[in-house]
Amino acid sequence: MNRIQSLFKNKKDHILNIYFTAGYPALEDTIDIIASLESAKVDLVEIGMPYSDPLADGPTIQASSAVALKNGITLDILFDQIATARKTSSMPFILMGYFNQVMQYGEDQFVQKAKAVGVDCLILPDLPVEEFQKQYRNLFAKHDMDIAFLITPRTPEERIRHIDEVSNSFIYMVSSNAITGAKSGIDDEQKEYFDRIDKMNLKNPRLIGFGISNKQTFEMACSYAQGAIIGSAFINALTNEGSIDNKVKSFVRNILH
């Protein structure tokens, strides 16, 4: 049983996954942010691989990605940072990015390296589940790497059940059809979607992302799924004055307490 499977087995609800962009605000902040998130009792961390054309990301994450790239972040630097963070961290690490980055690095080399430095799961929104099954399932299995797929309010039930069958970690429930950070609340239409998926009794746990930004929306998401993912709101918090540790812990405290 890997770190992600162990987490979901031992904690059934109110799982908090925090997303941040590697190399932001400063190149070397990645390691300190991970350490502070773990100290603040965050359950798992989603590390964004900065990319010049992030299709699913809103302006906040796009801007942080641009800064990180300007700071000089590369995949090799990021892998080194994750390896350093893993020496003192036991929480699951998710690496989120785009499949084009994986292809440019070399698919086998990328997955092997990610596993070697301590990554537990990949999220690649532009890799369709059918393509994964056809081309890459054996590669991921060879390196014992999990992958999490996204579903949206428009995803048909048949496809959701297919994703559930293929998945072995969790399902990323995109709360709306908007890009990240585009909405700040949860409306009745989204609640109907959450309820519909909840009643499908999927075998994999679910985390809700996009539009989760504070304690209220976190609690709402947790009433329909095992937990939630917060990204844009956290990145905004990192732009505040103060030390990384204080900013991280203040943000998490406002979500959990």
Tab-separated table of C-alpha atoms in Angstrom:
chain	number	residue	atom	x	y	z
A	1	MET	CA	0.000	0.000	0.000
A	2	ASN	CA	1.473	3.354	-1.036
A	3	ARG	CA	1.251	6.693	0.760
A	4	ILE	CA	-1.913	7.875	-1.030
A	5	GLN	CA	-3.780	4.602	-0.561
A	6	SER	CA	-2.737	4.566	3.101
A	7	LEU	CA	-4.006	8.126	3.593
A	8	PHE	CA	-7.455	7.381	2.174
A	9	LYS	CA	-7.676	4.136	4.120
A	10	ASN	CA	-6.859	5.807	7.434
A	11	LYS	CA	-8.706	9.107	6.954
A	12	LYS	CA	-12.202	9.029	5.500
A	13	ASP	CA	-13.128	12.719	5.342
A	14	HIS	CA	-11.919	16.328	5.482
A	15	ILE	CA	-8.799	15.501	3.512
A	16	LEU	CA	-7.036	18.722	2.574
A	17	ASN	CA	-4.877	18.799	-0.550
A	18	ILE	CA	-3.014	22.063	-1.153
A	19	TYR	CA	-1.729	22.920	-4.626
A	20	PHE	CA	1.128	25.317	-5.214
A	21	THR	CA	3.409	26.152	-8.128
A	22	ALA	CA	6.975	24.933	-7.735
A	23	GLY	CA	9.580	27.703	-7.757
A	24	TYR	CA	7.118	30.364	-6.611
A	25	PRO	CA	7.309	32.967	-5.101
A	26	ALA	CA	11.085	32.301	-5.171
A	27	LEU	CA	12.961	29.445	-6.823
A	28	GLU	CA	13.996	27.783	-3.564
A	29	ASP	CA	10.653	28.200	-1.744
A	30	THR	CA	9.372	24.790	-2.884
A	31	ILE	CA	11.077	22.857	-0.079
A	32	ASP	CA	10.037	25.314	2.651
A	33	ILE	CA	6.413	25.374	1.464
A	34	ILE	CA	6.193	21.566	1.573
A	35	ALA	CA	7.699	21.485	5.073
A	36	SER	CA	5.317	24.163	6.340
A	37	LEU	CA	2.281	22.463	4.785
A	38	GLU	CA	3.137	19.206	6.508
A	39	SER	CA	3.744	20.965	9.807
A	40	ALA	CA	0.326	22.636	9.421
A	41	LYS	CA	-1.309	19.174	9.129
A	42	VAL	CA	-2.173	19.302	5.443
A	43	ASP	CA	-2.871	15.753	4.261
A	44	LEU	CA	-1.258	15.770	0.847
A	45	VAL	CA	0.432	18.277	-1.415
A	46	GLU	CA	-0.003	18.872	-5.126
A	47	ILE	CA	3.105	20.370	-6.695
A	48	GLY	CA	2.529	22.215	-9.946
A	49	MET	CA	5.123	21.917	-12.711
A	50	PRO	CA	5.392	25.425	-14.203
A	51	TYR	CA	4.466	25.459	-17.857
A	52	SER	CA	4.237	28.133	-20.507
A	53	ASP	CA	0.807	27.044	-21.781
A	54	PRO	CA	-1.288	25.793	-18.825
A	55	LEU	CA	-4.654	25.052	-20.442
A	56	ALA	CA	-6.736	24.384	-17.319
A	57	ASP	CA	-5.232	27.078	-15.134
A	58	GLY	CA	-6.704	30.463	-14.378
A	59	PRO	CA	-4.824	33.767	-14.188
A	60	THR	CA	-3.513	33.258	-10.636
A	61	ILE	CA	-1.795	29.962	-11.367
A	62	GLN	CA	-0.720	31.141	-14.831
A	63	ALA	CA	0.949	34.176	-13.280
A	64	SER	CA	2.714	32.069	-10.636
A	65	SER	CA	3.902	29.705	-13.360
A	66	ALA	CA	5.325	32.604	-15.365
A	67	VAL	CA	7.185	33.898	-12.294
A	68	ALA	CA	8.557	30.434	-11.512
A	69	LEU	CA	9.837	30.016	-15.066
A	70	LYS	CA	11.446	33.457	-14.864
A	71	ASN	CA	13.008	32.369	-11.567
A	72	GLY	CA	14.700	29.562	-13.504
A	73	ILE	CA	12.719	26.496	-12.442
A	74	THR	CA	13.251	23.385	-14.578
A	75	LEU	CA	12.035	19.823	-14.175
A	76	ASP	CA	15.488	18.702	-13.063
A	77	ILE	CA	15.646	21.424	-10.411
A	78	LEU	CA	12.134	20.499	-9.318
A	79	PHE	CA	13.029	16.813	-9.043
A	80	ASP	CA	16.011	17.766	-6.861
A	81	GLN	CA	13.753	19.897	-4.660
A	82	ILE	CA	11.234	17.086	-4.264
A	83	ALA	CA	14.029	14.634	-3.377
A	84	THR	CA	15.239	17.035	-0.670
A	85	ALA	CA	11.709	17.562	0.673
A	86	ARG	CA	11.066	13.820	0.729
A	87	LYS	CA	13.976	13.275	3.153
A	88	THR	CA	11.926	14.860	5.958
A	89	SER	CA	8.347	14.453	4.692
A	90	SER	CA	6.061	11.430	4.909
A	91	MET	CA	2.926	12.909	3.303
A	92	PRO	CA	1.919	11.996	-0.253
A	93	PHE	CA	3.314	14.114	-3.080
A	94	ILE	CA	1.289	14.656	-6.252
A	95	LEU	CA	2.961	16.177	-9.299
A	96	MET	CA	0.548	18.101	-11.513
A	97	GLY	CA	1.365	19.323	-14.992
A	98	TYR	CA	0.828	18.677	-18.682
A	99	PHE	CA	1.653	15.619	-20.724
A	100	ASN	CA	3.628	17.698	-23.196
A	101	GLN	CA	6.165	18.273	-20.400
A	102	VAL	CA	6.383	14.522	-19.803
A	103	MET	CA	6.876	13.833	-23.517
A	104	GLN	CA	9.613	16.451	-23.820
A	105	TYR	CA	11.450	14.892	-20.860
A	106	GLY	CA	10.897	11.348	-22.119
A	107	GLU	CA	7.920	9.392	-20.816
A	108	ASP	CA	9.820	6.500	-19.246
A	109	GLN	CA	12.576	8.725	-17.890
A	110	PHE	CA	10.042	11.147	-16.391
A	111	VAL	CA	7.947	8.538	-14.574
A	112	GLN	CA	11.050	6.699	-13.351
A	113	LYS	CA	12.597	9.925	-12.050
A	114	ALA	CA	9.395	11.101	-10.400
A	115	LYS	CA	9.101	7.797	-8.560
A	116	ALA	CA	12.743	7.840	-7.553
A	117	VAL	CA	12.503	11.257	-5.867
A	118	GLY	CA	9.348	10.377	-3.948
A	119	VAL	CA	6.355	11.389	-6.077
A	120	ASP	CA	3.308	9.194	-5.403
A	121	CYS	CA	0.872	10.278	-8.104
A	122	LEU	CA	0.673	12.304	-11.314
A	123	ILE	CA	-2.155	14.538	-12.531
A	124	LEU	CA	-1.946	15.220	-16.274
A	125	PRO	CA	-5.196	16.885	-17.411
A	126	ASP	CA	-4.338	16.623	-21.111
A	127	LEU	CA	-3.725	12.851	-21.050
A	128	PRO	CA	-7.052	11.166	-21.874
A	129	VAL	CA	-7.825	7.982	-19.974
A	130	GLU	CA	-8.091	6.047	-23.268
A	131	GLU	CA	-4.606	7.155	-24.332
A	132	PHE	CA	-3.273	6.255	-20.886
A	133	GLN	CA	-4.752	2.763	-21.119
A	134	LYS	CA	-3.518	2.192	-24.657
A	135	GLN	CA	-0.025	3.637	-24.400
A	136	TYR	CA	1.108	4.244	-20.824
A	137	ARG	CA	-0.654	2.003	-18.318
A	138	ASN	CA	2.164	-0.545	-18.329
A	139	LEU	CA	4.768	2.197	-17.940
A	140	PHE	CA	3.042	3.577	-14.846
A	141	ALA	CA	2.605	0.061	-13.456
A	142	LYS	CA	6.284	-0.732	-14.043
A	143	HIS	CA	7.322	2.216	-11.892
A	144	ASP	CA	4.460	1.799	-9.399
A	145	MET	CA	3.205	5.311	-10.142
A	146	ASP	CA	-0.413	6.315	-9.537
A	147	ILE	CA	-2.350	8.662	-11.784
A	148	ALA	CA	-5.479	10.673	-10.957
A	149	PHE	CA	-7.969	11.592	-13.669
A	150	LEU	CA	-10.338	14.560	-13.734
A	151	ILE	CA	-14.092	14.513	-14.142
A	152	THR	CA	-16.313	17.565	-14.678
A	153	PRO	CA	-20.058	18.293	-14.518
A	154	ARG	CA	-20.210	17.427	-18.229
A	155	THR	CA	-18.504	14.041	-17.976
A	156	PRO	CA	-21.030	11.304	-18.898
A	157	GLU	CA	-21.787	8.639	-16.297
A	158	GLU	CA	-20.382	5.862	-18.490
A	159	ARG	CA	-17.049	7.684	-18.755
A	160	ILE	CA	-16.975	8.415	-15.014
A	161	ARG	CA	-17.425	4.729	-14.276
A	162	HIS	CA	-14.676	3.893	-16.764
A	163	ILE	CA	-12.310	6.370	-15.065
A	164	ASP	CA	-13.245	4.885	-11.710
A	165	GLU	CA	-12.368	1.412	-12.973
A	166	VAL	CA	-8.997	2.504	-14.367
A	167	SER	CA	-8.019	4.634	-11.337
A	168	ASN	CA	-6.201	3.363	-8.277
A	169	SER	CA	-5.669	6.500	-6.186
A	170	PHE	CA	-8.489	9.054	-6.242
A	171	ILE	CA	-10.752	10.923	-8.654
A	172	TYR	CA	-10.268	14.654	-9.081
A	173	MET	CA	-13.743	16.179	-9.271
A	174	VAL	CA	-13.553	19.501	-11.081
A	175	SER	CA	-16.333	21.512	-9.458
A	176	SER	CA	-17.267	23.507	-12.557
A	177	ASN	CA	-16.505	23.878	-16.240
A	178	ALA	CA	-14.487	27.026	-15.556
A	179	ILE	CA	-10.728	27.347	-15.280
A	180	THR	CA	-9.081	27.297	-11.864
A	181	GLY	CA	-9.735	30.272	-9.640
A	182	ALA	CA	-12.609	31.520	-11.796
A	183	LYS	CA	-15.276	31.010	-9.137
A	184	SER	CA	-15.168	31.778	-5.451
A	185	GLY	CA	-18.281	29.944	-4.232
A	186	ILE	CA	-20.390	26.845	-4.772
A	187	ASP	CA	-23.840	27.212	-6.349
A	188	ASP	CA	-26.900	24.931	-6.407
A	189	GLU	CA	-26.015	23.484	-9.805
A	190	GLN	CA	-22.635	22.379	-8.468
A	191	LYS	CA	-24.255	20.870	-5.374
A	192	GLU	CA	-26.535	18.815	-7.626
A	193	TYR	CA	-23.443	17.575	-9.510
A	194	PHE	CA	-21.650	16.712	-6.250
A	195	ASP	CA	-24.714	14.845	-5.003
A	196	ARG	CA	-25.104	12.962	-8.292
A	197	ILE	CA	-21.508	11.722	-8.181
A	198	ASP	CA	-21.775	10.875	-4.484
A	199	LYS	CA	-24.755	8.628	-5.216
A	200	MET	CA	-22.821	6.715	-7.876
A	201	ASN	CA	-20.928	4.884	-5.100
A	202	LEU	CA	-17.606	4.930	-6.934
A	203	LYS	CA	-14.855	2.646	-5.648
A	204	ASN	CA	-12.237	5.411	-5.550
A	205	PRO	CA	-12.263	8.317	-3.094
A	206	ARG	CA	-12.938	11.775	-4.518
A	207	LEU	CA	-11.402	15.188	-3.984
A	208	ILE	CA	-13.201	18.318	-5.207
A	209	GLY	CA	-11.169	21.111	-6.759
A	210	PHE	CA	-11.670	24.469	-8.548
A	211	GLY	CA	-13.475	27.176	-6.534
A	212	ILE	CA	-12.511	25.864	-3.089
A	213	SER	CA	-10.980	28.865	-1.372
A	214	ASN	CA	-11.973	29.119	2.304
A	215	LYS	CA	-13.367	27.190	5.273
A	216	GLN	CA	-16.958	27.480	4.049
A	217	THR	CA	-16.318	26.038	0.580
A	218	PHE	CA	-13.960	23.415	2.021
A	219	GLU	CA	-16.640	22.211	4.442
A	220	MET	CA	-19.229	22.201	1.670
A	221	ALA	CA	-16.982	20.100	-0.577
A	222	CYS	CA	-16.249	17.689	2.273
A	223	SER	CA	-19.969	17.041	2.742
A	224	TYR	CA	-20.036	15.489	-0.762
A	225	ALA	CA	-16.546	13.961	-1.085
A	226	GLN	CA	-13.612	12.780	1.003
A	227	GLY	CA	-11.914	16.145	0.774
A	228	ALA	CA	-10.957	19.079	-1.383
A	229	ILE	CA	-8.116	20.702	-3.284
A	230	ILE	CA	-7.217	24.367	-2.814
A	231	GLY	CA	-4.882	26.095	-5.258
A	232	SER	CA	-5.451	29.648	-6.422
A	233	ALA	CA	-6.448	30.952	-2.989
A	234	PHE	CA	-3.291	29.488	-1.474
A	235	ILE	CA	-1.072	30.982	-4.170
A	236	ASN	CA	-2.688	34.364	-3.519
A	237	ALA	CA	-1.846	33.944	0.173
A	238	LEU	CA	1.803	33.349	-0.709
A	239	THR	CA	1.986	36.865	-2.149
A	240	ASN	CA	1.283	38.405	1.272
A	241	GLU	CA	3.976	39.911	3.470
A	242	GLY	CA	5.751	37.670	5.961
A	243	SER	CA	7.716	34.440	6.105
A	244	ILE	CA	6.729	31.373	4.098
A	245	ASP	CA	6.057	29.438	7.292
A	246	ASN	CA	3.756	32.092	8.753
A	247	LYS	CA	1.832	32.551	5.503
A	248	VAL	CA	1.336	28.823	5.021
A	249	LYS	CA	0.259	28.104	8.577
A	250	SER	CA	-2.064	31.109	8.750
A	251	PHE	CA	-3.800	30.029	5.538
A	252	VAL	CA	-4.234	26.413	6.603
A	253	ARG	CA	-5.410	27.411	10.065
A	254	ASN	CA	-8.198	29.500	8.502
A	255	ILE	CA	-9.327	26.478	6.490
A	256	LEU	CA	-9.202	23.816	9.203
A	257	HIS	CA	-10.112	25.730	12.350
